[in-house]
mmCIF file of C-alpha atoms in Angstrom:
data_model
loop_
_atom_site.group_PDB
_atom_site.id
_atom_site.type_symbol
_atom_site.label_atom_id
_atom_site.label_comp_id
_atom_site.label_asym_id
_atom_site.label_seq_id
_atom_site.Cartn_x
_atom_site.Cartn_y
_atom_site.Cartn_z
ATOM 1 C CA MET A 1 -32.567 -2.951 13.144
ATOM 2 C CA ALA A 2 -34.812 -5.788 12.744
ATOM 3 C CA ALA A 3 -35.641 -4.557 9.097
ATOM 4 C CA ALA A 4 -32.203 -4.604 8.236
ATOM 5 C CA GLN A 5 -31.861 -8.143 9.585
ATOM 6 C CA THR A 6 -34.783 -9.177 7.982
ATOM 7 C CA GLU A 7 -33.567 -7.944 4.607
ATOM 8 C CA GLU A 8 -30.214 -9.557 5.362
ATOM 9 C CA ALA A 9 -31.516 -12.732 5.939
ATOM 10 C CA GLU A 10 -34.065 -12.272 2.536
ATOM 11 C CA LEU A 11 -30.965 -11.278 0.610
ATOM 12 C CA LEU A 12 -29.218 -14.523 2.041
ATOM 13 C CA THR A 13 -31.617 -16.943 1.378
ATOM 14 C CA SER A 14 -32.461 -15.560 -2.102
ATOM 15 C CA PHE A 15 -28.769 -15.791 -3.172
ATOM 16 C CA LEU A 16 -27.586 -18.839 -1.255
ATOM 17 C CA LEU A 17 -30.169 -21.131 -0.829
ATOM 18 C CA ASP A 18 -33.358 -20.847 -3.453
ATOM 19 C CA PRO A 19 -30.613 -21.606 -6.191
ATOM 20 C CA ALA A 20 -28.875 -24.070 -4.527
ATOM 21 C CA ARG A 21 -31.241 -26.872 -4.932
ATOM 22 C CA LEU A 22 -30.380 -29.284 -7.371
ATOM 23 C CA PRO A 23 -33.216 -29.465 -9.699
ATOM 24 C CA ASN A 24 -32.503 -25.694 -9.609
ATOM 25 C CA ILE A 25 -28.914 -26.622 -11.073
ATOM 26 C CA LEU A 26 -29.395 -29.770 -13.032
ATOM 27 C CA THR A 27 -32.699 -31.383 -13.973
ATOM 28 C CA PHE A 28 -33.053 -35.153 -14.035
ATOM 29 C CA ASP A 29 -32.777 -35.179 -17.729
ATOM 30 C CA GLN A 30 -29.529 -33.356 -17.911
ATOM 31 C CA PHE A 31 -28.020 -35.468 -15.119
ATOM 32 C CA ARG A 32 -29.316 -38.740 -16.856
ATOM 33 C CA ALA A 33 -27.775 -37.264 -20.019
ATOM 34 C CA LEU A 34 -24.071 -37.104 -17.938
ATOM 35 C CA PHE A 35 -24.356 -41.200 -18.327
ATOM 36 C CA PRO A 36 -23.590 -43.726 -21.227
ATOM 37 C CA ARG A 37 -26.828 -43.992 -23.192
ATOM 38 C CA GLU A 38 -26.955 -47.897 -22.170
ATOM 39 C CA VAL A 39 -27.744 -46.741 -18.389
ATOM 40 C CA HIS A 40 -30.401 -44.195 -18.922
ATOM 41 C CA ALA A 41 -33.296 -46.530 -18.168
ATOM 42 C CA ASN A 42 -31.876 -47.796 -15.064
ATOM 43 C CA PRO A 43 -33.737 -47.061 -12.068
ATOM 44 C CA LEU A 44 -30.931 -46.647 -9.917
ATOM 45 C CA LEU A 45 -30.091 -43.449 -11.928
ATOM 46 C CA ARG A 46 -33.348 -41.968 -10.444
ATOM 47 C CA SER A 47 -32.464 -42.960 -7.004
ATOM 48 C CA LEU A 48 -28.811 -41.760 -7.276
ATOM 49 C CA PHE A 49 -30.310 -38.590 -8.569
ATOM 50 C CA LEU A 50 -32.482 -38.658 -5.608
ATOM 51 C CA ASP A 51 -29.541 -39.182 -2.924
ATOM 52 C CA LEU A 52 -27.618 -36.489 -4.475
ATOM 53 C CA SER A 53 -30.441 -33.875 -3.895
ATOM 54 C CA ALA A 54 -31.040 -35.028 -0.459
ATOM 55 C CA GLN A 55 -27.393 -34.442 0.588
ATOM 56 C CA ARG A 56 -27.797 -31.212 -1.059
ATOM 57 C CA GLY A 57 -30.681 -30.361 0.687
ATOM 58 C CA HIS A 58 -29.172 -31.352 3.673
ATOM 59 C CA THR A 59 -26.255 -29.075 3.107
ATOM 60 C CA ILE A 60 -28.655 -26.172 2.260
ATOM 61 C CA ASP A 61 -30.846 -27.088 5.610
ATOM 62 C CA THR A 62 -27.365 -26.347 7.305
ATOM 63 C CA VAL A 63 -26.659 -23.119 5.707
ATOM 64 C CA ALA A 64 -30.322 -22.279 6.462
ATOM 65 C CA ALA A 65 -29.190 -22.405 10.112
ATOM 66 C CA ALA A 66 -26.406 -20.220 10.078
ATOM 67 C CA ILE A 67 -28.421 -17.871 8.385
ATOM 68 C CA GLU A 68 -30.846 -17.993 11.005
ATOM 69 C CA PHE A 69 -28.284 -18.025 13.769
ATOM 70 C CA GLU A 70 -26.643 -14.869 12.211
ATOM 71 C CA VAL A 71 -29.970 -13.041 11.940
ATOM 72 C CA GLN A 72 -30.965 -13.818 15.588
ATOM 73 C CA ARG A 73 -27.261 -12.089 16.684
ATOM 74 C CA GLY A 74 -27.623 -9.662 15.262
ATOM 75 C CA GLY A 75 -25.117 -9.837 12.533
ATOM 76 C CA GLN A 76 -22.390 -8.646 14.573
ATOM 77 C CA ALA A 77 -19.813 -11.383 13.652
ATOM 78 C CA ILE A 78 -20.402 -10.148 9.890
ATOM 79 C CA ARG A 79 -20.192 -6.532 10.959
ATOM 80 C CA ARG A 80 -17.167 -7.292 12.620
ATOM 81 C CA GLU A 81 -15.651 -9.060 9.760
ATOM 82 C CA VAL A 82 -16.239 -6.570 7.495
ATOM 83 C CA ALA A 83 -14.765 -3.953 9.504
ATOM 84 C CA ARG A 84 -11.576 -6.223 9.713
ATOM 85 C CA GLN A 85 -11.347 -6.584 6.099
ATOM 86 C CA ARG A 86 -11.789 -2.751 5.620
ATOM 87 C CA ARG A 87 -9.003 -2.217 8.087
ATOM 88 C CA GLU A 88 -6.947 -4.424 6.278
ATOM 89 C CA GLU A 89 -7.618 -2.913 3.086
ATOM 90 C CA VAL A 90 -6.318 0.281 4.679
ATOM 91 C CA ASP A 91 -3.236 -0.937 5.793
ATOM 92 C CA TRP A 92 -2.170 -2.523 2.381
ATOM 93 C CA GLU A 93 -3.002 0.600 0.552
ATOM 94 C CA VAL A 94 -0.428 0.722 -1.829
ATOM 95 C CA ASP A 95 2.270 3.149 -2.200
ATOM 96 C CA GLY A 96 3.166 3.799 -5.881
ATOM 97 C CA GLU A 97 6.846 5.179 -4.788
ATOM 98 C CA VAL A 98 7.094 1.929 -2.476
ATOM 99 C CA GLU A 99 5.898 -0.513 -5.095
ATOM 100 C CA MET A 100 8.717 1.152 -7.457
ATOM 101 C CA ASP A 101 11.234 0.551 -4.954
ATOM 102 C CA ARG A 102 10.557 -2.758 -4.343
ATOM 103 C CA ALA A 103 10.010 -3.365 -7.893
ATOM 104 C CA LEU A 104 13.769 -2.151 -8.606
ATOM 105 C CA PHE A 105 15.664 -3.204 -5.393
ATOM 106 C CA ALA A 106 13.537 -6.254 -4.835
ATOM 107 C CA SER A 107 15.065 -7.902 -1.158
ATOM 108 C CA ASP A 108 17.543 -5.390 -1.146
ATOM 109 C CA SER A 109 14.828 -2.734 -0.797
ATOM 110 C CA ALA A 110 14.387 -0.676 2.408
ATOM 111 C CA ALA A 111 10.478 -0.671 2.008
ATOM 112 C CA LYS A 112 9.678 -4.012 3.221
ATOM 113 C CA LYS A 113 6.088 -4.783 4.121
ATOM 114 C CA SER A 114 5.465 -4.099 7.750
ATOM 115 C CA LYS A 115 2.533 -3.291 9.734
ATOM 116 C CA HIS A 116 2.733 -0.774 11.960
ATOM 117 C CA THR A 117 0.383 0.211 14.900
ATOM 118 C CA LEU A 118 -0.206 4.095 16.503
ATOM 119 C CA GLY A 119 2.153 3.023 19.257
ATOM 120 C CA SER A 120 5.120 1.544 16.814
ATOM 121 C CA ILE A 121 4.826 4.305 13.972
ATOM 122 C CA LEU A 122 4.726 7.393 16.513
ATOM 123 C CA PRO A 123 8.369 7.127 17.692
ATOM 124 C CA GLU A 124 9.467 6.503 14.053
ATOM 125 C CA LEU A 125 7.747 9.482 12.960
ATOM 126 C CA GLU A 126 9.199 11.479 15.563
ATOM 127 C CA GLY A 127 12.812 10.447 15.238
ATOM 128 C CA ALA A 128 12.076 11.321 11.562
ATOM 129 C CA THR A 129 10.828 14.606 12.469
ATOM 130 C CA ALA A 130 13.822 15.357 14.593
ATOM 131 C CA ALA A 131 15.957 14.205 11.594
ATOM 132 C CA VAL A 132 14.346 16.660 8.802
ATOM 133 C CA GLU A 133 14.474 19.223 11.784
ATOM 134 C CA GLY A 134 18.253 18.849 12.259
ATOM 135 C CA GLU A 135 18.608 19.138 8.423
ATOM 136 C CA ILE A 136 16.530 22.296 7.946
ATOM 137 C CA ALA A 137 18.625 23.777 11.353
ATOM 138 C CA LYS A 138 21.920 22.541 8.851
ATOM 139 C CA LEU A 139 20.462 24.043 6.011
ATOM 140 C CA GLN A 140 19.701 27.533 7.598
ATOM 141 C CA GLN A 141 23.029 27.583 9.369
ATOM 142 C CA GLN A 142 24.748 27.161 5.929
ATOM 143 C CA GLU A 143 22.389 29.597 4.466
ATOM 144 C CA ALA A 144 23.433 32.216 7.089
ATOM 145 C CA ASP A 145 27.303 31.504 6.263
ATOM 146 C CA LEU A 146 26.654 32.127 2.925
ATOM 147 C CA LYS A 147 24.793 35.383 3.004
ATOM 148 C CA GLU A 148 27.673 36.520 5.399
ATOM 149 C CA ALA A 149 30.343 35.569 2.417
ATOM 150 C CA LEU A 150 28.464 37.162 -0.417
ATOM 151 C CA ALA A 151 28.051 40.405 1.760
ATOM 152 C CA ARG A 152 31.852 40.478 2.407
ATOM 153 C CA THR A 153 32.545 39.874 -1.111
ATOM 154 C CA ILE A 154 29.869 42.381 -2.040
ATOM 155 C CA ASP A 155 31.896 45.012 0.229
ATOM 156 C CA GLU A 156 35.340 44.188 -1.234
ATOM 157 C CA LEU A 157 33.625 44.539 -4.893
ATOM 158 C CA GLY A 158 32.149 48.147 -3.581
ATOM 159 C CA ASP A 159 36.118 49.083 -2.532
ATOM 160 C CA LEU A 160 37.236 48.275 -6.003
ATOM 161 C CA ARG A 161 34.459 50.375 -7.554
ATOM 162 C CA THR A 162 35.658 53.085 -5.557
ATOM 163 C CA GLY A 163 39.043 52.765 -5.590
ATOM 164 C CA GLU A 164 39.020 52.918 -1.729
ATOM 165 C CA LEU A 165 40.644 49.215 -0.178
ATOM 166 C CA THR A 166 39.742 48.537 3.438
ATOM 167 C CA ASN A 167 42.443 45.688 2.842
ATOM 168 C CA GLN A 168 45.870 47.332 2.177
ATOM 169 C CA GLN A 169 47.779 44.310 1.251
ATOM 170 C CA LEU A 170 45.182 43.055 -1.395
ATOM 171 C CA PRO A 171 47.256 44.534 -4.208
ATOM 172 C CA ASP A 172 50.171 42.562 -3.008
ATOM 173 C CA GLU A 173 48.606 39.511 -2.513
ATOM 174 C CA VAL A 174 47.016 39.482 -5.789
ATOM 175 C CA LEU A 175 50.320 40.269 -7.461
ATOM 176 C CA ASP A 176 51.978 37.337 -5.529
ATOM 177 C CA ARG A 177 49.604 34.906 -6.293
ATOM 178 C CA LEU A 178 49.556 35.577 -10.003
ATOM 179 C CA GLU A 179 53.477 35.186 -9.984
ATOM 180 C CA ASN A 180 53.034 32.044 -8.546
ATOM 181 C CA LEU A 181 50.136 30.871 -11.015
ATOM 182 C CA GLN A 182 52.980 32.230 -13.851
ATOM 183 C CA GLU A 183 55.562 29.900 -12.294
ATOM 184 C CA ILE A 184 53.040 26.902 -12.110
ATOM 185 C CA CYS A 185 52.332 27.548 -15.829
ATOM 186 C CA ASN A 186 55.939 27.622 -16.966
ATOM 187 C CA ARG A 187 57.102 24.451 -15.120
ATOM 188 C CA LYS A 188 54.261 22.648 -16.850
ATOM 189 C CA THR A 189 55.398 23.839 -20.158
#
């Protein structure tokens, strides 16, 4: 753990502190070139550069102290922050279907962004599960009813094939309905 903390301190120092010193970013000659040519010889220009360098040095010292403080704490705050950011990334993973719904229906969409916790999502999932199970039961009942109706139809067709009708009134019913249909057709013409 101590090696990881030392490595972390070295990384932060090399990336944040070492390149941040003003002479590493801007030399005095480059600084002087930023001003009009007539003030290049002015001694106050060097004083201004040294003052800016000192202010930047103070800021770098503050950052170095913060790095040292984090190393002493064991980097717990950094680890917590990284873990928090990872949780947020997981919470905001994009669902293509939801994004398409948002794009198509905007504010009318039922797919509003909402953060759920385990406690808030479980009742919703249980409700959705119950609704799906109810739909499945309803579809299974419809399937059973259709199978029963098909079985009756097949039995009746089997009677027609053999010529033995279980429903003795069927021929009369068919003739009555055909006559009724013929009358309707005659009235329409």
